Short mmCIF file of C-alpha atoms and ligand atoms in Angstrom, two decimals:
data_model
loop_
_atom_site.label_atom_id
_atom_site.label_comp_id
_atom_site.label_asym_id
_atom_site.label_seq_id
_atom_site.Cartn_x
_atom_site.Cartn_y
_atom_site.Cartn_z
CA MET A 1 6.72 -13.99 -7.09
CA THR A 2 5.30 -14.49 -10.54
CA LEU A 3 8.44 -15.84 -12.18
CA SER A 4 9.22 -18.29 -9.40
CA LEU A 5 5.65 -19.47 -9.22
CA VAL A 6 5.48 -19.92 -12.97
CA ARG A 7 8.64 -21.99 -12.65
CA LYS A 8 7.04 -24.05 -9.88
CA THR A 9 3.98 -24.63 -12.06
CA GLN A 10 6.16 -25.96 -14.81
CA GLU A 11 8.07 -28.16 -12.37
CA ALA A 12 4.86 -29.54 -10.91
CA GLU A 13 3.52 -30.28 -14.34
CA LEU A 14 6.78 -31.91 -15.40
CA GLN A 15 6.52 -34.15 -12.35
CA GLY A 16 3.06 -35.17 -13.45
CA GLN A 17 1.28 -33.31 -10.64
CA LEU A 18 -1.74 -31.34 -11.65
CA ALA A 19 -1.20 -27.95 -10.02
CA ARG A 20 -4.25 -25.73 -9.70
CA ARG A 21 -3.86 -22.17 -10.83
CA VAL A 22 -5.06 -19.04 -9.06
CA TYR A 23 -5.34 -15.66 -10.73
CA ILE A 24 -5.44 -12.77 -8.23
CA GLU A 25 -6.59 -9.32 -9.33
CA THR A 26 -5.49 -6.75 -6.75
CA MET A 27 -7.16 -3.37 -6.50
CA GLY A 28 -6.23 -0.48 -4.22
CA CYS A 29 -3.66 0.10 -1.55
CA GLN A 30 -0.43 -1.53 -0.37
CA MET A 31 -2.38 -3.36 2.31
CA ASN A 32 -4.27 -5.16 -0.43
CA VAL A 33 -1.05 -5.99 -2.28
CA TYR A 34 0.22 -7.50 0.97
CA ASP A 35 -3.04 -9.41 1.53
CA SER A 36 -2.92 -10.80 -2.01
CA GLU A 37 0.57 -12.15 -1.35
CA ARG A 38 -0.67 -13.84 1.84
CA MET A 39 -3.60 -15.36 -0.10
CA ALA A 40 -1.18 -16.71 -2.71
CA GLU A 41 0.96 -18.19 0.08
CA ALA A 42 -2.01 -19.75 1.90
CA LEU A 43 -3.22 -21.29 -1.36
CA GLY A 44 0.35 -22.30 -2.24
CA ARG A 45 0.31 -24.67 0.74
CA HIS A 46 -2.66 -26.40 -0.94
CA ALA A 47 -1.00 -26.97 -4.33
CA TYR A 48 -2.12 -23.73 -5.95
CA VAL A 49 0.28 -21.67 -8.02
CA THR A 50 -0.36 -18.16 -9.27
CA THR A 51 -0.93 -17.50 -12.93
CA THR A 52 -1.09 -14.29 -14.93
CA ASP A 53 -3.35 -15.98 -17.50
CA ILE A 54 -6.89 -15.51 -16.24
CA GLU A 55 -8.31 -17.84 -18.89
CA ARG A 56 -6.32 -20.79 -17.54
CA ALA A 57 -7.17 -20.17 -13.88
CA ASP A 58 -9.02 -22.71 -11.70
CA LEU A 59 -9.63 -20.01 -9.10
CA ILE A 60 -10.04 -16.26 -9.67
CA VAL A 61 -9.82 -13.93 -6.67
CA ILE A 62 -10.71 -10.25 -7.02
CA ASN A 63 -9.17 -8.50 -4.02
CA THR A 64 -11.16 -5.28 -3.75
CA CYS A 65 -10.67 -1.85 -2.21
CA SER A 66 -13.43 0.60 -1.34
CA ILE A 67 -11.35 3.75 -1.09
CA ARG A 68 -12.09 4.81 -4.68
CA ASP A 69 -15.52 5.74 -5.94
CA ARG A 70 -17.68 3.29 -7.91
CA VAL A 71 -15.48 0.33 -7.08
CA GLU A 72 -18.52 -1.87 -6.40
CA HIS A 73 -19.72 -1.08 -9.91
CA LYS A 74 -16.28 -2.01 -11.27
CA VAL A 75 -16.30 -5.32 -9.39
CA LEU A 76 -19.78 -6.21 -10.66
CA SER A 77 -18.76 -5.37 -14.19
CA MET A 78 -15.64 -7.54 -13.90
CA LEU A 79 -17.71 -10.41 -12.51
CA GLY A 80 -20.14 -9.99 -15.42
CA SER A 81 -17.31 -10.40 -17.90
CA LEU A 82 -16.12 -13.55 -16.08
CA ARG A 83 -19.48 -15.23 -16.66
CA LYS A 84 -18.27 -16.63 -19.99
CA LEU A 85 -15.27 -18.30 -18.34
CA LYS A 86 -17.51 -19.85 -15.70
CA ASP A 87 -19.96 -21.14 -18.37
CA HIS A 88 -17.03 -22.66 -20.21
CA ASN A 89 -15.52 -24.21 -17.05
CA PRO A 90 -18.11 -24.93 -14.32
CA ASP A 91 -15.28 -26.04 -11.97
CA LEU A 92 -13.83 -22.55 -11.96
CA VAL A 93 -14.19 -20.94 -8.51
CA LEU A 94 -14.86 -17.19 -8.41
CA CYS A 95 -14.10 -15.30 -5.22
CA VAL A 96 -14.39 -11.64 -4.20
CA ALA A 97 -12.16 -10.63 -1.27
CA GLY A 98 -11.15 -7.41 0.48
CA CYS A 99 -13.09 -4.35 1.59
CA VAL A 100 -15.99 -4.49 -0.89
CA ALA A 101 -16.49 -8.14 0.03
CA GLN A 102 -16.60 -7.16 3.70
CA GLN A 103 -19.03 -4.33 3.05
CA VAL A 104 -21.49 -5.99 0.68
CA GLY A 105 -21.08 -9.60 1.87
CA GLN A 106 -24.04 -11.84 1.11
CA GLY A 107 -25.49 -9.14 -1.14
CA LEU A 108 -22.80 -9.89 -3.74
CA LEU A 109 -23.81 -13.57 -3.85
CA ALA A 110 -27.43 -12.53 -4.31
CA ARG A 111 -26.59 -10.18 -7.17
CA VAL A 112 -24.11 -12.43 -8.99
CA PRO A 113 -25.44 -16.00 -9.29
CA HIS A 114 -22.18 -17.35 -10.76
CA LEU A 115 -20.09 -15.99 -7.86
CA ASP A 116 -18.96 -18.73 -5.44
CA LEU A 117 -17.24 -16.99 -2.53
CA VAL A 118 -17.09 -13.68 -0.75
CA ILE A 119 -14.41 -13.32 1.92
CA GLY A 120 -13.51 -10.44 4.23
CA PRO A 121 -9.93 -9.43 5.10
CA ASP A 122 -10.00 -11.44 8.36
CA GLN A 123 -10.65 -14.70 6.50
CA ILE A 124 -7.44 -15.00 4.46
CA ALA A 125 -6.17 -17.96 6.50
CA SER A 126 -9.44 -19.83 5.83
CA LEU A 127 -9.36 -19.17 2.09
CA PRO A 128 -8.06 -22.64 1.07
CA ASP A 129 -10.83 -24.39 3.08
CA LEU A 130 -13.50 -22.08 1.73
CA VAL A 131 -12.30 -22.66 -1.82
CA ALA A 132 -12.31 -26.43 -1.27
CA GLY A 133 -15.90 -26.19 0.03
CA ALA A 134 -16.94 -24.20 -3.04
CA ARG A 135 -15.17 -26.55 -5.44
CA ASP A 136 -15.93 -29.93 -3.90
CA ARG A 137 -19.26 -29.34 -2.22
CA GLN A 138 -20.61 -26.50 -4.32
CA GLN A 139 -20.95 -24.38 -1.17
CA ARG A 140 -21.54 -20.75 -2.07
CA GLN A 141 -20.85 -18.60 0.94
CA ALA A 142 -19.96 -15.20 2.31
CA ALA A 143 -17.35 -15.42 5.08
CA THR A 144 -17.11 -11.91 6.46
CA GLU A 145 -16.98 -12.37 10.22
CA PHE A 146 -14.36 -10.37 12.07
CA VAL A 147 -12.10 -12.57 14.15
CA HIS A 148 -11.98 -11.35 17.75
CA ARG A 149 -8.67 -9.62 18.44
CA LYS A 150 -7.72 -12.23 21.08
CA ASP A 151 -8.09 -15.02 18.51
CA TYR A 152 -6.69 -13.18 15.52
CA ALA A 153 -3.52 -14.71 14.09
CA PHE A 154 -1.67 -12.85 11.36
CA PRO A 155 -1.14 -15.02 8.29
CA GLU A 156 2.37 -16.41 8.34
CA LEU A 157 4.80 -14.79 5.94
CA LEU A 158 6.77 -17.27 3.84
CA ALA A 159 10.32 -16.78 2.63
CA PRO A 160 10.24 -15.05 -0.74
CA ASP A 161 12.03 -16.88 -3.54
CA ASP A 162 11.75 -14.26 -6.25
CA GLY A 163 14.91 -12.25 -5.53
CA ARG A 164 13.01 -9.17 -4.38
CA ALA A 165 15.02 -6.37 -2.79
CA THR A 166 12.10 -4.69 -1.02
CA SER A 167 9.10 -6.03 0.83
CA PHE A 168 6.08 -4.96 2.84
CA VAL A 169 5.62 -6.27 6.36
CA THR A 170 2.26 -5.66 7.95
CA VAL A 171 2.56 -4.74 11.63
CA MET A 172 -1.10 -4.26 12.47
CA LYS A 173 -4.57 -4.49 11.04
CA GLY A 174 -7.69 -2.38 11.42
CA CYS A 175 -8.17 1.15 12.70
CA ASN A 176 -9.67 2.60 15.88
CA LYS A 177 -10.10 6.12 14.49
CA VAL A 178 -13.51 7.36 13.39
CA CYS A 179 -12.75 9.66 10.45
CA SER A 180 -16.23 10.40 9.19
CA PHE A 181 -15.47 9.83 5.48
CA CYS A 182 -13.63 6.53 5.89
CA ILE A 183 -14.94 3.02 5.47
CA VAL A 184 -11.80 1.25 6.75
CA PRO A 185 -12.92 0.81 10.39
CA PHE A 186 -16.03 -0.96 9.04
CA THR A 187 -14.20 -3.18 6.56
CA ARG A 188 -11.05 -4.01 8.51
CA GLY A 189 -12.30 -3.81 12.07
CA ARG A 190 -10.55 -2.72 15.26
CA GLU A 191 -6.80 -2.43 15.60
CA VAL A 192 -4.80 -5.56 16.28
CA SER A 193 -1.02 -5.29 16.52
CA LYS A 194 1.13 -8.14 15.28
CA PRO A 195 3.38 -9.35 18.12
CA SER A 196 6.71 -7.56 17.78
CA GLN A 197 8.56 -10.87 17.92
CA GLN A 198 6.66 -12.01 14.82
CA VAL A 199 7.45 -8.74 13.03
CA LEU A 200 11.15 -9.06 13.86
CA ASP A 201 11.25 -12.75 12.86
CA GLU A 202 9.58 -11.92 9.55
CA VAL A 203 12.04 -9.13 8.79
CA ARG A 204 14.97 -11.43 9.62
CA LEU A 205 13.53 -14.08 7.31
CA LEU A 206 13.18 -11.56 4.51
CA VAL A 207 16.75 -10.33 5.01
CA GLN A 208 18.05 -13.91 4.89
CA HIS A 209 16.40 -14.13 1.48
CA GLY A 210 17.93 -10.99 0.06
CA VAL A 211 15.46 -8.27 1.07
CA ARG A 212 17.28 -5.02 1.89
CA GLU A 213 14.38 -2.65 2.49
CA VAL A 214 11.13 -3.20 4.37
CA THR A 215 8.06 -1.00 4.58
CA LEU A 216 6.12 -1.51 7.81
CA LEU A 217 2.43 -1.40 6.95
CA GLY A 218 -0.77 -0.61 8.80
CA GLN A 219 -3.78 1.72 8.49
CA ASN A 220 -2.27 3.79 11.31
CA VAL A 221 1.09 2.33 12.27
CA ASN A 222 1.62 5.13 14.79
CA SER A 223 -0.81 3.48 17.17
CA TYR A 224 1.05 0.16 17.01
CA GLY A 225 1.11 -1.66 20.34
CA LYS A 226 -1.68 0.32 22.02
CA ASP A 227 -3.91 -2.75 22.03
CA ARG A 228 -1.26 -4.88 23.81
CA LYS A 229 -0.08 -3.66 27.20
CA GLU A 230 3.20 -5.55 27.12
CA GLU A 231 4.08 -4.48 23.57
CA LEU A 232 6.64 -2.02 22.20
CA ASP A 233 5.31 1.25 20.80
CA PHE A 234 5.85 2.02 17.13
CA ALA A 235 9.02 4.09 17.56
CA GLN A 236 10.55 1.25 19.61
CA LEU A 237 9.52 -1.33 17.04
CA LEU A 238 11.04 0.80 14.29
CA ARG A 239 14.35 0.96 16.12
CA GLN A 240 14.43 -2.80 16.70
CA VAL A 241 13.63 -3.50 13.06
CA ALA A 242 16.35 -1.07 11.97
CA ALA A 243 18.86 -2.85 14.22
CA ILE A 244 18.58 -6.06 12.19
CA ASP A 245 21.88 -6.85 10.46
CA GLY A 246 21.72 -6.99 6.70
CA LEU A 247 18.70 -4.69 6.47
CA TRP A 248 19.66 -1.36 4.88
CA ARG A 249 16.45 0.63 4.71
CA VAL A 250 13.19 0.94 6.65
CA ARG A 251 10.03 2.84 5.67
CA PHE A 252 6.52 2.85 7.09
CA THR A 253 3.04 3.82 6.04
CA THR A 254 0.55 5.16 6.92
CA SER A 255 0.18 7.52 9.86
CA HIS A 256 -2.45 9.49 11.73
CA PRO A 257 -1.13 12.82 13.06
CA VAL A 258 -2.70 12.33 16.51
CA ASP A 259 -0.56 9.25 17.18
CA CYS A 260 2.64 10.71 15.72
CA THR A 261 4.84 10.89 18.83
CA ASP A 262 7.98 12.90 19.53
CA ALA A 263 9.87 9.61 19.64
CA LEU A 264 8.75 8.85 16.10
CA VAL A 265 9.72 12.31 14.86
CA GLU A 266 13.11 11.94 16.56
CA ALA A 267 13.65 8.57 14.87
CA PHE A 268 14.02 10.41 11.54
CA ALA A 269 17.07 12.14 12.99
CA ARG A 270 18.49 9.28 15.02
CA VAL A 271 17.84 6.07 13.07
CA PRO A 272 20.03 6.21 9.97
CA LYS A 273 18.24 3.29 8.29
CA LEU A 274 14.88 5.07 8.52
CA MET A 275 14.50 6.61 5.07
CA PRO A 276 13.78 10.36 4.88
CA PHE A 277 10.23 10.14 3.56
CA PHE A 278 7.16 10.69 5.73
CA HIS A 279 3.56 10.40 4.54
CA LEU A 280 1.44 12.26 7.09
CA PRO A 281 -2.16 12.78 5.92
CA ILE A 282 -3.81 16.10 6.80
CA GLN A 283 -6.88 15.94 4.48
CA SER A 284 -7.75 19.67 4.76
CA GLY A 285 -6.27 22.98 5.90
CA SER A 286 -9.56 24.14 7.45
CA GLU A 287 -10.34 23.59 11.11
CA ALA A 288 -14.06 23.46 10.33
CA VAL A 289 -13.60 20.77 7.70
CA LEU A 290 -11.26 18.77 9.95
CA ARG A 291 -13.94 18.86 12.65
CA GLY A 292 -16.52 17.60 10.13
CA MET A 293 -14.09 14.86 9.16
CA ARG A 294 -13.66 13.93 12.86
CA ARG A 295 -9.92 13.92 12.47
CA ALA A 296 -9.36 14.64 16.17
CA HIS A 297 -6.60 17.16 15.44
CA GLY A 298 -6.37 20.72 14.21
CA VAL A 299 -4.13 22.49 11.74
CA ASP A 300 -1.88 24.02 14.41
CA ASP A 301 -1.02 20.81 16.23
CA TYR A 302 -0.32 19.18 12.86
CA LEU A 303 2.00 22.04 11.89
CA GLN A 304 3.80 21.83 15.22
CA LYS A 305 4.72 18.23 14.48
CA ILE A 306 5.96 19.25 11.03
CA GLU A 307 8.03 22.06 12.52
CA LYS A 308 9.57 19.70 15.06
CA LEU A 309 10.42 17.27 12.28
CA ARG A 310 11.89 20.00 10.08
CA ALA A 311 14.03 21.25 12.98
CA LEU A 312 15.42 17.78 13.68
CA ALA A 313 15.55 16.32 10.19
CA PRO A 314 15.17 18.99 7.49
CA HIS A 315 16.08 16.52 4.71
CA VAL A 316 12.86 14.49 5.18
CA ALA A 317 10.51 14.61 2.17
CA LEU A 318 6.89 15.02 3.22
CA SER A 319 3.76 13.84 1.50
CA THR A 320 0.11 13.96 2.45
CA ASP A 321 -3.49 13.18 1.48
CA ILE A 322 -6.03 15.85 0.62
CA ILE A 323 -9.78 15.52 0.14
CA VAL A 324 -11.49 18.39 -1.69
CA GLY A 325 -15.22 19.08 -1.67
CA PHE A 326 -16.02 17.53 1.72
CA PRO A 327 -19.62 18.42 2.74
CA GLY A 328 -19.80 22.07 3.74
CA GLU A 329 -16.35 23.00 2.37
CA THR A 330 -16.53 26.68 1.39
CA ASP A 331 -14.20 28.64 -0.90
CA ALA A 332 -12.59 30.06 2.24
CA ASP A 333 -12.05 26.54 3.67
CA PHE A 334 -10.51 25.47 0.40
CA GLN A 335 -8.21 28.49 0.34
CA LEU A 336 -6.94 27.40 3.77
CA THR A 337 -6.00 24.05 2.25
CA LEU A 338 -4.04 25.78 -0.53
CA ASP A 339 -2.35 27.99 2.09
CA LEU A 340 -1.37 24.93 4.11
CA LEU A 341 0.09 23.18 1.06
CA ALA A 342 2.13 26.27 0.18
CA ARG A 343 3.35 26.57 3.76
CA VAL A 344 4.41 22.94 4.25
CA ARG A 345 5.70 22.46 0.69
CA TYR A 346 5.08 18.74 0.41
CA THR A 347 7.14 16.90 -2.17
CA SER A 348 4.13 14.85 -3.31
CA LEU A 349 0.53 14.24 -2.36
CA TYR A 350 -2.54 12.20 -3.10
CA ALA A 351 -5.64 14.31 -3.68
CA PHE A 352 -9.21 13.08 -4.11
CA MET A 353 -12.62 14.58 -4.67
CA TYR A 354 -14.93 13.69 -1.80
CA SER A 355 -17.55 11.07 -2.53
CA ALA A 356 -19.73 9.47 0.12
CA ARG A 357 -19.05 5.90 1.20
CA PRO A 358 -22.28 4.18 2.25
CA GLY A 359 -22.29 3.39 5.96
CA THR A 360 -19.94 6.21 6.99
CA THR A 361 -21.02 9.12 9.18
CA ALA A 362 -20.21 11.66 6.47
CA ALA A 363 -22.59 9.86 4.10
CA GLN A 364 -25.44 11.27 6.22
CA LEU A 365 -24.32 14.84 5.44
CA PRO A 366 -25.58 16.61 2.31
CA ASP A 367 -22.94 16.19 -0.43
CA ASP A 368 -23.37 19.89 -1.16
CA VAL A 369 -20.25 20.87 -3.09
CA PRO A 370 -21.14 20.70 -6.80
CA LEU A 371 -19.08 18.28 -8.89
CA ALA A 372 -17.75 21.10 -11.10
CA VAL A 373 -16.45 22.90 -8.01
CA LYS A 374 -14.85 19.70 -6.69
CA LYS A 375 -13.14 19.19 -10.06
CA ALA A 376 -11.88 22.77 -10.15
CA ARG A 377 -10.53 22.50 -6.59
CA LEU A 378 -8.83 19.20 -7.34
CA ALA A 379 -7.19 20.74 -10.42
CA GLN A 380 -5.94 23.69 -8.32
CA VAL A 381 -4.46 21.41 -5.67
CA LEU A 382 -2.71 19.28 -8.29
CA ALA A 383 -1.40 22.31 -10.19
CA LEU A 384 0.04 23.86 -7.02
CA GLN A 385 1.57 20.57 -5.96
CA ASP A 386 3.05 19.98 -9.42
CA GLN A 387 4.83 23.33 -9.24
CA MET A 388 6.26 22.53 -5.80
CA SER A 389 7.17 18.95 -6.69
CA GLN A 390 8.94 20.05 -9.87
CA ALA A 391 10.92 22.70 -8.01
CA TRP A 392 11.96 20.12 -5.40
CA LEU A 393 12.83 17.44 -7.95
CA ALA A 394 14.80 19.95 -10.06
CA GLY A 395 17.14 20.41 -7.08
CA PHE A 396 18.43 16.87 -7.69
CA GLN A 397 19.62 17.60 -11.25
CA ASP A 398 23.30 16.52 -11.57
CA GLN A 399 23.36 15.47 -7.90
CA GLU A 400 24.61 12.10 -6.71
CA VAL A 401 22.07 9.95 -4.85
CA GLU A 402 22.01 6.47 -3.37
CA VAL A 403 19.63 4.11 -5.12
CA LEU A 404 18.52 0.67 -4.01
CA PHE A 405 17.91 -1.20 -7.26
CA GLU A 406 14.73 -3.26 -7.42
CA GLY A 407 14.43 -4.66 -10.94
CA ARG A 408 13.45 -3.93 -14.50
CA SER A 409 11.48 -0.75 -14.95
CA ARG A 410 7.92 -0.77 -16.19
CA ALA A 411 6.35 1.70 -18.60
CA GLY A 412 4.97 5.05 -17.52
CA ASP A 413 5.96 7.93 -15.28
CA SER A 414 2.63 7.78 -13.60
CA GLY A 415 2.76 9.52 -10.28
CA PRO A 416 3.98 9.18 -6.72
CA ASN A 417 2.95 5.52 -6.60
CA SER A 418 4.68 4.67 -9.83
CA LEU A 419 7.62 2.32 -9.61
CA LEU A 420 9.43 4.11 -12.39
CA GLY A 421 9.35 6.05 -15.56
CA GLN A 422 10.48 3.87 -18.47
CA LEU A 423 11.76 5.68 -21.53
CA ASP A 424 12.44 4.42 -25.03
CA GLY A 425 15.87 2.84 -25.55
CA PRO A 426 17.88 0.15 -23.79
CA PRO A 427 16.49 -1.79 -20.83
CA GLN A 428 16.40 0.22 -17.64
CA VAL A 429 16.90 -0.93 -14.07
CA THR A 430 14.81 0.90 -11.53
CA GLY A 431 15.27 1.73 -7.90
CA ARG A 432 14.39 4.43 -5.40
CA THR A 433 16.23 7.27 -3.74
CA PRO A 434 16.09 7.56 0.06
CA GLN A 435 13.26 10.12 -0.41
CA ASN A 436 11.31 7.50 -2.36
CA VAL A 437 11.69 8.94 -5.86
CA PRO A 438 11.90 6.29 -8.60
CA VAL A 439 15.15 6.37 -10.61
CA ASN A 440 15.80 4.61 -13.91
CA VAL A 441 19.31 3.73 -14.96
CA ALA A 442 20.19 2.34 -18.41
CA ALA A 443 21.43 -1.23 -18.10
CA THR A 444 24.75 -0.92 -19.92
CA ASP A 445 25.99 -4.14 -18.34
CA PRO A 446 24.22 -7.10 -20.04
CA GLU A 447 23.98 -8.80 -16.65
CA ALA A 448 22.53 -5.71 -14.96
CA LEU A 449 18.97 -6.95 -14.77
CA ALA A 450 20.17 -10.07 -12.99
CA THR A 451 22.85 -8.59 -10.75
CA TRP A 452 21.83 -5.04 -9.81
CA PRO A 453 18.56 -5.68 -7.93
CA GLY A 454 19.31 -5.78 -4.22
CA ARG A 455 22.43 -3.62 -4.61
CA LEU A 456 22.90 -0.05 -3.49
CA GLY A 457 24.36 2.21 -6.18
CA ARG A 458 25.64 5.78 -6.42
CA VAL A 459 23.73 7.39 -9.25
CA ARG A 460 24.11 10.79 -10.91
CA ILE A 461 20.74 12.33 -11.81
CA ASP A 462 20.83 13.26 -15.51
CA ARG A 463 17.17 14.05 -16.14
CA VAL A 464 14.27 15.07 -13.98
CA HIS A 465 10.83 13.81 -15.07
CA PRO A 466 7.45 14.74 -13.58
CA HIS A 467 7.61 11.98 -10.95
CA SER A 468 10.93 10.24 -11.44
CA PHE A 469 14.58 10.59 -12.44
CA SER A 470 16.90 9.06 -15.03
CA GLY A 471 20.50 8.71 -14.08
CA THR A 472 23.91 7.12 -14.62
CA LEU A 473 25.42 4.53 -12.34
CA LEU A 474 28.71 5.78 -10.88
CA GLY A 475 29.45 2.74 -8.75
CA PHE A 476 28.13 0.42 -6.07
CA VAL A 477 28.17 1.12 -2.37
CA ALA A 478 27.00 -2.35 -1.39
S1 SF4 B 501 -7.09 6.96 10.43
FE1 SF4 B 501 -9.05 7.70 9.61
S2 SF4 B 501 -8.68 7.74 7.36
FE2 SF4 B 501 -7.08 6.44 8.25
S3 SF4 B 501 -7.90 4.34 8.14
FE3 SF4 B 501 -8.41 5.13 10.18
S4 SF4 B 501 -10.48 5.98 9.96
FE4 SF4 B 501 -9.64 5.74 7.89
#
């Protein structure tokens, strides 16, 4: 998006139009990345273009996430450092969006006098009007109302013009679960499923513009359609998306085990375009801790789903989320988590130390696991997972894999979320294996950076890194 929008800025300026620039800082999860794109699109219809130069921006949006600890502190500190820009340019509009905005609302305006707007995730479509009010009428406001599910309209997805090979498509918003540690139901509201026709139309539009892989997004995609009687369920939606001509790969995230149906598990065996990577959060291996977390499932029913999946589709790579140090977690509880990890042998995971989120049920419990113990448990989880991940990744050495190329690689082999692991030397083109491992391939062809993205290549894995591969292109499949 950036390159094409920069180009549009230049075109607008060449034509003598004064385009306004928006700088969007995105924190947190894929849902926020998706929301930031929708904000850019909504503003784009009102003559805004995105910029990567914060000092030249007419509008700065900080799209926040409250999953990580101390994020409110980080947002306040960032707003403090923007004070100078605002003093220098009183027409600059400052906006905080996302989950922290939803949670703190008016309180942010009270604490930061130079902040103009606070908007919750349901207000993305109204962002241009709210910005105009702030700019033209000096209206400072917090717009954090949830839109009733009957009136909620998902922001329209525009055709991408940046040559991307992969794209997110949100299929629902909100969450009806009540996990005691989680703030999402308070910041994103109840579940609303996007009409399946809209999802399918959006995927077709993306495919027409060169997208070859989509990731269907939601806080708990497995419960897709439950809020609309006439709707498809998630496994049916997945199959219809996969049936779209020109689309090569489908992924989805994220899932709650309770809503993971047999039909969804079977899809991994029966829908060839569904990529063999499944993120299924468990959070803890202890029944007692799961009860405290109000996860509504136990270890055994979770493991039954994994066993069913392994029996039908043993090639699927599994990942999960783990929280260590939840209130009341004993050494014995923690050992059960380590046992579970060793039993399932995930290929990657996200692990966090518990910290209370104000407003959640768990925040009323005593945070009684000392920080040093939480740190030690986190280190043990990561060390065990590293061993298992390395053993799994090592199995790909010298193997041939299919890679969908996405673009130039960025620096750093920085974990399961990392796009790639850039090494010194010639430019590298990056892509992902079916199991979602980033692969870097040296761009021997001078045109590679322009012509490989969006193509599917056969790649031999030459080196295994902590979270990625380097390889050699053997040829193209498509
Ligand atoms: S399923 Fe639980 S952890 Fe996931 S978003 Fe909903 S409440 Fe939060």
